[in-house]
XYZ file of C-alpha atoms in Angstrom:
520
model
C 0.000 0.000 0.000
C 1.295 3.612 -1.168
C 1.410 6.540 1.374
C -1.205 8.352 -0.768
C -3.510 5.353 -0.336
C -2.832 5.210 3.684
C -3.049 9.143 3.266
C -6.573 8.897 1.946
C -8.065 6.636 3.914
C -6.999 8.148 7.052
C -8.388 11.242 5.550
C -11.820 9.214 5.122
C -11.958 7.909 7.953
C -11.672 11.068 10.240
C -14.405 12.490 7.540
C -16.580 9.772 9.052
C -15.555 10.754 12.481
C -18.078 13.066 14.144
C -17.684 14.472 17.355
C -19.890 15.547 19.770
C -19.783 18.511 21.891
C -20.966 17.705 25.544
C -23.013 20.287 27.907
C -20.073 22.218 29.209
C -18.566 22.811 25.714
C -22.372 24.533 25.339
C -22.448 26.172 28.359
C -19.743 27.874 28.036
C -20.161 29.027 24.469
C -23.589 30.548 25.562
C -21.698 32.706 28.707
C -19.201 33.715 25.939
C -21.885 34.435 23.680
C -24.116 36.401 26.556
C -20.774 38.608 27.082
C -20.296 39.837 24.110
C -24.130 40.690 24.082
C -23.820 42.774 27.408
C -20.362 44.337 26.193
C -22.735 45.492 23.149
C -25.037 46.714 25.052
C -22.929 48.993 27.180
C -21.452 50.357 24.180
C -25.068 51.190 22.638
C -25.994 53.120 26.569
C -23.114 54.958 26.963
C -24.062 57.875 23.747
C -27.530 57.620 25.590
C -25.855 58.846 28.715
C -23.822 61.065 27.291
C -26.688 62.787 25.198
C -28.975 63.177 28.124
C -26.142 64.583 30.675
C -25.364 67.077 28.026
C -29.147 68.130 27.503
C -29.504 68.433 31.403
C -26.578 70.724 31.424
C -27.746 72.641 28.653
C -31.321 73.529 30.354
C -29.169 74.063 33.701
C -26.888 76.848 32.197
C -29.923 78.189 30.226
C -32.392 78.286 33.461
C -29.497 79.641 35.789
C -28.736 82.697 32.955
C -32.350 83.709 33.312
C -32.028 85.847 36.225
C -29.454 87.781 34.741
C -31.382 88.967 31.725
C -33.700 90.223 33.020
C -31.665 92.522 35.624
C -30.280 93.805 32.108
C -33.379 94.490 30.197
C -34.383 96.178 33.636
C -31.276 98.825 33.553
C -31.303 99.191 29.643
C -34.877 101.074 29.464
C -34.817 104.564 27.624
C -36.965 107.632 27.950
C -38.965 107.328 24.824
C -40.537 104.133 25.863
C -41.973 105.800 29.148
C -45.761 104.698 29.486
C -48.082 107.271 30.664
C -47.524 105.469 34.678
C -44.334 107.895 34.449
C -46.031 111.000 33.822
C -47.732 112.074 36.952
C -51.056 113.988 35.901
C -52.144 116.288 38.815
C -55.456 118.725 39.402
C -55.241 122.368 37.802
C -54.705 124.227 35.353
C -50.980 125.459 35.478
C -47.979 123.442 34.653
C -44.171 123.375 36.034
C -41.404 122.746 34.223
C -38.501 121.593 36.193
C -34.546 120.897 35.685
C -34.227 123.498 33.573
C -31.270 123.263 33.316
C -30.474 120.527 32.300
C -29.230 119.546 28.309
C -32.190 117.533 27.760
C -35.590 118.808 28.192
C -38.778 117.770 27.691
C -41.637 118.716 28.386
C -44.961 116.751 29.662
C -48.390 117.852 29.663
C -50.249 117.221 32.931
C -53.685 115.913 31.750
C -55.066 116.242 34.987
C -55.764 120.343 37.053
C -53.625 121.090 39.636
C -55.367 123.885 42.404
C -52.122 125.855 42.388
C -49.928 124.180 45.324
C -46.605 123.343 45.023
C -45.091 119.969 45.233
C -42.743 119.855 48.485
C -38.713 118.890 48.089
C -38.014 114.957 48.994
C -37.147 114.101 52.436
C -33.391 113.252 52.399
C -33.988 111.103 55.085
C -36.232 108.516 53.212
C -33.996 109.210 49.844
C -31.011 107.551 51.235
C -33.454 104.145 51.755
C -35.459 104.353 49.046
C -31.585 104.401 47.285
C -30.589 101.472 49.376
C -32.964 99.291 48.513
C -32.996 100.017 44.655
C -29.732 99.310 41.861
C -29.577 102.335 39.463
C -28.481 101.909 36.032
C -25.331 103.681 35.724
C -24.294 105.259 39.417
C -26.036 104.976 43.037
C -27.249 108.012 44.834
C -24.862 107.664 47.420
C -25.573 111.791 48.577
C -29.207 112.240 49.177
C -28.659 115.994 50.085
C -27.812 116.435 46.348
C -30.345 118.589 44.499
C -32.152 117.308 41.174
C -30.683 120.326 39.320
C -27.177 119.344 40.387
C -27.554 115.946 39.263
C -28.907 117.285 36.386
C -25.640 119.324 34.938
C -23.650 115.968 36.213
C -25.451 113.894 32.999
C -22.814 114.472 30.304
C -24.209 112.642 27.823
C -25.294 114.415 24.519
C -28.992 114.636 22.788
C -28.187 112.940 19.686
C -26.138 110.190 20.649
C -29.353 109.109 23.355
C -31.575 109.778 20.555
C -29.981 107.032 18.234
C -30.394 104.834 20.820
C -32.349 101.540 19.882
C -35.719 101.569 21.690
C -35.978 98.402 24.299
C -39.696 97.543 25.960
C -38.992 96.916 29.392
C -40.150 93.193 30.447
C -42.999 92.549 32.311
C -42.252 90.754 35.274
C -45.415 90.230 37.915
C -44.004 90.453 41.254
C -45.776 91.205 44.142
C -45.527 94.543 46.348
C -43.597 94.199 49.304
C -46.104 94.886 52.481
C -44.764 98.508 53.696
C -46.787 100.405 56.128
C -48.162 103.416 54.946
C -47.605 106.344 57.894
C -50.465 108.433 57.610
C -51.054 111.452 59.658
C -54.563 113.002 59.585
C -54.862 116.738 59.798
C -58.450 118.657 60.369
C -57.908 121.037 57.036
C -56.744 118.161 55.074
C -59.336 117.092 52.099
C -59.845 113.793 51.587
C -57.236 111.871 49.175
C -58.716 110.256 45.953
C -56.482 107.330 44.890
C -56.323 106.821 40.766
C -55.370 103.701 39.719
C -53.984 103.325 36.276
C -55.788 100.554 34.283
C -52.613 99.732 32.194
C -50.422 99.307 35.596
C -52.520 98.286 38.681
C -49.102 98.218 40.267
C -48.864 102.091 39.939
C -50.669 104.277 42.497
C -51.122 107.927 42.427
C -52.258 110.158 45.416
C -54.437 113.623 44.571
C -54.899 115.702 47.099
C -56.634 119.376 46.540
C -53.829 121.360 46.232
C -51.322 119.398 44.491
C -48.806 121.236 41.775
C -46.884 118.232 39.701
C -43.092 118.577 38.299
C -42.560 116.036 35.180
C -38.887 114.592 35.761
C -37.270 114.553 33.238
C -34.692 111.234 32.500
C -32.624 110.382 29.675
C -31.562 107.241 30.345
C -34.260 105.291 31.988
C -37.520 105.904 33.461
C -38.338 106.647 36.824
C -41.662 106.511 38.822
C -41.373 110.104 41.328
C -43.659 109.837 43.790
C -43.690 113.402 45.508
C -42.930 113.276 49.418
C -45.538 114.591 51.148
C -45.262 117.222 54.322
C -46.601 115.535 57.775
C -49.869 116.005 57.045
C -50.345 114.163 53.938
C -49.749 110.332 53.681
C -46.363 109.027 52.225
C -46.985 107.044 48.802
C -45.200 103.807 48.313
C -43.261 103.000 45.269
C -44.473 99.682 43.914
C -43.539 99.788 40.248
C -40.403 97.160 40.609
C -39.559 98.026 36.538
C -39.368 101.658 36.865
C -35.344 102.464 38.422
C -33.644 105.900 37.819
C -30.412 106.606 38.205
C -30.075 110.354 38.738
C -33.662 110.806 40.280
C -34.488 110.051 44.361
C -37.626 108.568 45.269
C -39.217 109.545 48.638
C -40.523 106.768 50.673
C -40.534 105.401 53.944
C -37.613 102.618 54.800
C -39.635 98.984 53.672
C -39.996 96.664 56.698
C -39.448 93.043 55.780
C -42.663 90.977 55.963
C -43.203 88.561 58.755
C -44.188 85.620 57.459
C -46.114 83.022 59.723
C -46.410 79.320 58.871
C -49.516 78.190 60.373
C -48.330 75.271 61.930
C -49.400 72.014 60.685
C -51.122 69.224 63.158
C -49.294 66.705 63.645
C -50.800 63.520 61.593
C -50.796 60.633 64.748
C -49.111 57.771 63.645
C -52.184 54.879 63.841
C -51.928 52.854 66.722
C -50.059 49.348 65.627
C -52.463 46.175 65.848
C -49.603 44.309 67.173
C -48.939 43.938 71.122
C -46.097 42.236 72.853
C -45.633 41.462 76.439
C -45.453 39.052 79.138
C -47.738 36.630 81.402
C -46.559 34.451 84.612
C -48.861 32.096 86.527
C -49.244 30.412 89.994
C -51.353 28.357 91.632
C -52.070 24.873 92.346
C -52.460 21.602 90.015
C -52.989 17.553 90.558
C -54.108 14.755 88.585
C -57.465 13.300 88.235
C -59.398 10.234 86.841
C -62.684 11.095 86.305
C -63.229 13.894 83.977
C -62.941 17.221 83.839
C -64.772 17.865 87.424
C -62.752 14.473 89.083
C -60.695 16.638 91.362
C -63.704 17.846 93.232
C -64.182 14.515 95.052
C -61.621 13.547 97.721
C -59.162 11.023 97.710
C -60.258 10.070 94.347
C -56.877 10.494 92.617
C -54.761 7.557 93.125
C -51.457 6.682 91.323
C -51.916 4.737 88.014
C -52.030 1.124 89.017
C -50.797 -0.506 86.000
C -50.009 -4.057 87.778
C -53.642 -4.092 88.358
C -55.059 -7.579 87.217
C -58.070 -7.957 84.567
C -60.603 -10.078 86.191
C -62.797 -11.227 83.243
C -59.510 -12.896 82.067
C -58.272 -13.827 84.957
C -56.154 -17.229 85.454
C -56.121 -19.425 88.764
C -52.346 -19.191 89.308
C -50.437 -17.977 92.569
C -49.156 -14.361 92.304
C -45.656 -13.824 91.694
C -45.839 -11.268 94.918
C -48.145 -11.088 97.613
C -50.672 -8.513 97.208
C -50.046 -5.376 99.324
C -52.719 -4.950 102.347
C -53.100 -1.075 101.080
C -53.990 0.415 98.115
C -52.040 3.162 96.416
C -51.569 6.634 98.176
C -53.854 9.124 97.046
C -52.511 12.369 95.122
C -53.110 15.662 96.539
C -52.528 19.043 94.731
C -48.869 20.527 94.566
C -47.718 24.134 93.612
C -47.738 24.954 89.819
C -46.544 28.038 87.996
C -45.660 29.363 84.765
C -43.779 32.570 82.411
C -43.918 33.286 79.315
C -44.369 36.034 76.466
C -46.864 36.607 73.736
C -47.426 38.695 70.652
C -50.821 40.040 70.218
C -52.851 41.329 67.194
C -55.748 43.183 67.470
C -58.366 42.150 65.754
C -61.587 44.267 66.266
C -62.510 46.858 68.930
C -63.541 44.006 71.408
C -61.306 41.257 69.859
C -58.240 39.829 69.638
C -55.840 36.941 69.030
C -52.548 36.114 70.602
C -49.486 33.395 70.038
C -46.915 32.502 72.667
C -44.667 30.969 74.197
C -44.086 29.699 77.724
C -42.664 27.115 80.289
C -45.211 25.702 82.701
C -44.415 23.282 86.017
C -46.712 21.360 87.570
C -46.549 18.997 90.150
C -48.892 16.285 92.430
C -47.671 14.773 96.081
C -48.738 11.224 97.474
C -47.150 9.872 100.648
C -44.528 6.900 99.741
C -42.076 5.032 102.241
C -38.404 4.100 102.087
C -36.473 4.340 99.089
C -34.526 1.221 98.172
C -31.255 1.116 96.166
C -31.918 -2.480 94.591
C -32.707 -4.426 91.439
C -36.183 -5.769 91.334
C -38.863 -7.102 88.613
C -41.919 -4.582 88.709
C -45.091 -5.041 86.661
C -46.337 -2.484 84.370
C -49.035 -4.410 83.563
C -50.865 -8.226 84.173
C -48.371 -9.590 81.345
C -45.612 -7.601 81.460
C -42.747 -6.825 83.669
C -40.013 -4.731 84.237
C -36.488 -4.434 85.927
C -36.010 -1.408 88.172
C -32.817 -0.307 89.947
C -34.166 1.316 92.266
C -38.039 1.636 94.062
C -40.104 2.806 96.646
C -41.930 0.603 99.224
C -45.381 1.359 100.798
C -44.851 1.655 104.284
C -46.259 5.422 103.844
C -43.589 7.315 105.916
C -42.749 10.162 103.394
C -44.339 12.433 101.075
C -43.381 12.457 97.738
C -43.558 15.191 95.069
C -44.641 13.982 91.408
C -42.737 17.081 88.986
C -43.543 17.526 85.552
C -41.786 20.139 83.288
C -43.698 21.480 80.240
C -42.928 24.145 76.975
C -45.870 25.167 75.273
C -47.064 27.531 72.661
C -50.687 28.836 73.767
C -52.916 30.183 71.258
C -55.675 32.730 73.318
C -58.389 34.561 72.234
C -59.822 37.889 73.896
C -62.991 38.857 73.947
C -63.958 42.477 75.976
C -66.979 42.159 77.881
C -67.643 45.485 78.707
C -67.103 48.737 76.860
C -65.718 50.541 79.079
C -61.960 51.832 78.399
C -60.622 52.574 82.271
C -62.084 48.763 83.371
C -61.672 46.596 80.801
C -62.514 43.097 81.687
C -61.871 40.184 79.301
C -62.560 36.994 78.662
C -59.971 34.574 77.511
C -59.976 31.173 75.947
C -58.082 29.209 74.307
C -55.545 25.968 73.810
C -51.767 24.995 73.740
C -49.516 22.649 72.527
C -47.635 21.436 75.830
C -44.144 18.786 75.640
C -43.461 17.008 78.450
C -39.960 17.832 78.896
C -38.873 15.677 81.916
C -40.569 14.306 85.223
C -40.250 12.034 87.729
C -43.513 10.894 88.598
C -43.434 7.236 90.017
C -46.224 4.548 89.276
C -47.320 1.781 91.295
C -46.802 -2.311 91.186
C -50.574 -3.555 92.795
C -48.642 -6.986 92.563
C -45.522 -6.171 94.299
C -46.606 -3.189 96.229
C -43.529 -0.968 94.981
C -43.553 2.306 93.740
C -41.455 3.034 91.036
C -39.699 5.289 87.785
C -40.428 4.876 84.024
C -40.864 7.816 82.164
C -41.292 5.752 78.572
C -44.686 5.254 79.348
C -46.121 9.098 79.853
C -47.396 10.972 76.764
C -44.724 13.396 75.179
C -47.193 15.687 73.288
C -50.281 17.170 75.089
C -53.034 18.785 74.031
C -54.162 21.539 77.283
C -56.963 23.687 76.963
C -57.646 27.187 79.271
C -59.951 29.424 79.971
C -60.290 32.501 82.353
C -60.932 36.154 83.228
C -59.251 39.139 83.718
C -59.140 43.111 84.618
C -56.748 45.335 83.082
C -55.193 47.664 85.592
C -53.982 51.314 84.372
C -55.418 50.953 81.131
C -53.997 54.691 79.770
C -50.577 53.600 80.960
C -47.472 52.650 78.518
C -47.836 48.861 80.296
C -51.196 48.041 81.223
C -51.324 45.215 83.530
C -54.124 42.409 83.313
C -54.769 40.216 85.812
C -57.590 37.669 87.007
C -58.484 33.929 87.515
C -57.472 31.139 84.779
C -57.722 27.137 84.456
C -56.233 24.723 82.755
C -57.049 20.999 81.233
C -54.751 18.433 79.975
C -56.951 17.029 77.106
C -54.792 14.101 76.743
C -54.139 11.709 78.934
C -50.852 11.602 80.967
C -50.008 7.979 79.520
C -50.257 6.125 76.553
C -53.090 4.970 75.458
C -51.436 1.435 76.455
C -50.968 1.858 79.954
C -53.677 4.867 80.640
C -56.065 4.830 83.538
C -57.706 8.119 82.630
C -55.756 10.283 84.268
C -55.575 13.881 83.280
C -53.398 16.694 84.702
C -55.188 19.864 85.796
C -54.194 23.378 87.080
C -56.074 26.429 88.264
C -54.561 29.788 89.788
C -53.704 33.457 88.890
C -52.965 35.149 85.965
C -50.760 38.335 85.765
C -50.252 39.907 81.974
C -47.760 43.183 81.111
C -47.518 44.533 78.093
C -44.601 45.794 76.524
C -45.530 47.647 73.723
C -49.120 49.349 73.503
């Protein structure tokens, strides 16, 4: 065989050779794929970004410039453009002409009789505030005491080159007139003052008294509202045209007191009281054990240890007795102390109802009178065919009282129910169950056979079911922590041994009930 024909066929045969990716190969040609995807995507947001930060800047420089225009189309006003608001008109039939000497004059008809009096000079006084609070166009009347005709022969600036001037229409702006008091002192001889409102500018106000002789100011480089200061008698007029600002020309009026301004105060919006409650309980009292039903414990020396050696007569076989049978019975059980603490959460449910979830550790306990304790091994029975090897027992000789202690955690589920409607004595009604596990006891039972008493805590129930019930008062009901307290009882639902072994006996507890809660 040639190399070309070896060649070849190897050729062929990897032709015929198909391999497989498996599901990592994929897997990580999809995340490779998916990265290239996001790196596009970044690349296609980043113009966006760009776009939009330069637009916001745009509108930011454009908003923050807007101020500043207007300040300038404010300064920037000539004299030809002066609306009739600038031209005082006055009562009479004679007319003034003042500044006459200055290099621009101009004359303005009064279209309103003066009587023939004289307008008084401007207060220096209120000049230098009126000045203060104003910016002129081209210099500041720093000197009040300087008189219009002196100001006057100061404007160097020539006819013509004002009259070339381009004419600019101040801008409206609507601003509101800052609250000044108006100092008005009344005089017996004084005739009443008219006030003429112009209907072009309600912003303008103009104050005619009887005997009132107008001077036209003349301006050439802006226009100026002159509002004559009055002597004591008359009332001082307020400026209120914000557009009209001269330069050369001072304004009498009194010094503008800033405006108080008084938020009304707000009320307070009370956060809604919170359904949920927290807080704690702890009870004490007495418990026991009982065989017949709920009421059991009300008949005396009815509540005997469980005597599971005891023999079932309808079955029973003639044989001898592995032990004698004991001359006494079993002690009886009397009540022993019981006690538990706990917290809850509590929800609120309706004005007289509610539901609450806890969790707590209850003890309860039973005594019966035993005798000595011996420290041997012996065969008990737990029942007629069963037995049982004990290290240890009690005998029945009755010389010592034992206590039977059994340890409990539950979680109690309670509902409240209000009785009454009254809010300083609230008394409620509570019922309700728990889950209770039987933690650890050592309760003893009793051999009828052998006459023993002894341990074996195998054949108790782990997992009760205990219903309650019971009343209570709540104490200092308008207090941060309200405290409840009243009556409550308790029933073990199950029995306290298996079903096996059980004689019907049920624990039981009743006592005092103290609540506190935490959080209102």
């Amino acid at each position: 065989m040639s190399d070309h024909d070896f060649e070849k066929q190897v050729q062929v045969r990897l032709e015929q050779l198909k391999l497989r990716p498996s599901d990592a190969v994929w897997t990580e040609v999809e995340k490779n794929i998916r990265r290239d995807k996001r790196r596009r995507r970044m690349i296609l947001w980043l113009p966006i970004a760009l776009l939009m930060l330069g637009a916001g800047g745009y509108f930011a420089m454009t908003q923050s410039s807007g101020p500043a225009t207007q300040d300038l189309v404010k300064q920037a006003v000539p004299s030809s453009s002066a609306t009739p608001n600038n031209k005082l008109s006055t009562k009479g039939s004679t007319q003034t002409q003042a500044n006459t000497d200055s290099p621009i004059n101009e004359p303005v008809t009064a279209s309103k009789a003066t009587t023939g009096e004289t307008t008084p000079t401007p207060d220096p006084s209120h000049n230098s505030h009126a000045a203060a609070g104003q910016q002129p166009a081209t210099q500041s009347a720093a000197n009040p005491s300087v008189k219009s005709k002196d100001l006057n022969t100061e404007n160097k600036l020539p006819a013509p080159a004002l009259a070339k001037q381009p004419i600019k229409k101040p801008a409206r702006i609507k601003q509101q007139p800052s609250a000044v008091p108006l100092a008005v002192k009344h005089k017996p001889a004084t005739p009443v003052q008219e006030p003429v409102v112009n209907k072009e500018q309600n912003t303008d106000i103009e104050t005619i008294t009887g005997n009132d002789t107008r001077q036209p100011v003349e301006d050439s480089t802006a226009m100026a509202t002159i509002v004559p200061a009055a002597d004591s008698s008359l009332a001082q007029v307020i400026p209120v045209d914000s557009l009209a600002k001269d330069s050369t020309a001072t304004i009498a009026a009194l010094p503008a007191t800033p405006a108080t301004v008084v938020k009304a105060k707000q009320p307070e919006k009370k956060k809604g009281a919170s359904k949920w409650q927290f807080g704690v309980q702890a009870e004490g009292g007495y418990s026991g054990v009982t065989e017949e039903g709920l009421f059991g414990f009300l008949k005396s020396g009815n509540s005997p240890v469980a005597d599971l050696a005891s023999p079932n007569f309808n079955n029973a076989i003639s044989m001898a007795p592995q032990f004698p049978r004991p001359v006494n019975k079993a002690s009886s059980l009397s009540m022993g102390p019981a006690y538990s603490i706990g917290g809850f959460a509590r929800r609120t449910l309706s004005k007289r109802l509610s539901l609450s979830v806890g969790l707590q550790y209850t003890y309860l306990s039973a005594r019966q009178v035993v005798g000595t304790k011996v420290n041997n091994n012996r065969t008990v029975n737990r029942a007629p065919s069963t037995s049982q090897l004990v290290s240890s027992y009690y005998d029945a000789n009755n010389t010592q009282e034992y206590t039977n202690r059994y340890h409990f955690i539950e979680l109690p589920v309670t509902l409240h129910t209000q009785l009454n409607k009254g809010k300083r004595l609230p008394i409620t009604w509570d019922a309700g169950f728990s889950v209770s596990k039987l933690l650890n006891t050592n309760a003893l039972h009793y051999d009828g056979l052998g006459g023993v008493y002894y341990k074996d805590n195998t054949l108790f129930n782990k997992v009760q079911w205990v219903a309650a019930t019971g009343f209570n008062v709540q104490l200092f009901s308008q207090s941060a922590h309200p405290l409840s307290i009243g009556p409550v009882m308790r029933y073990n639902i199950s029995p306290l041994l298996q079903k096996e072994y059980s004689t019907g006996q049920h624990l039981w507890s009743v006592g005092l009930r103290a609540t506190v809660l935490l959080k209102k």
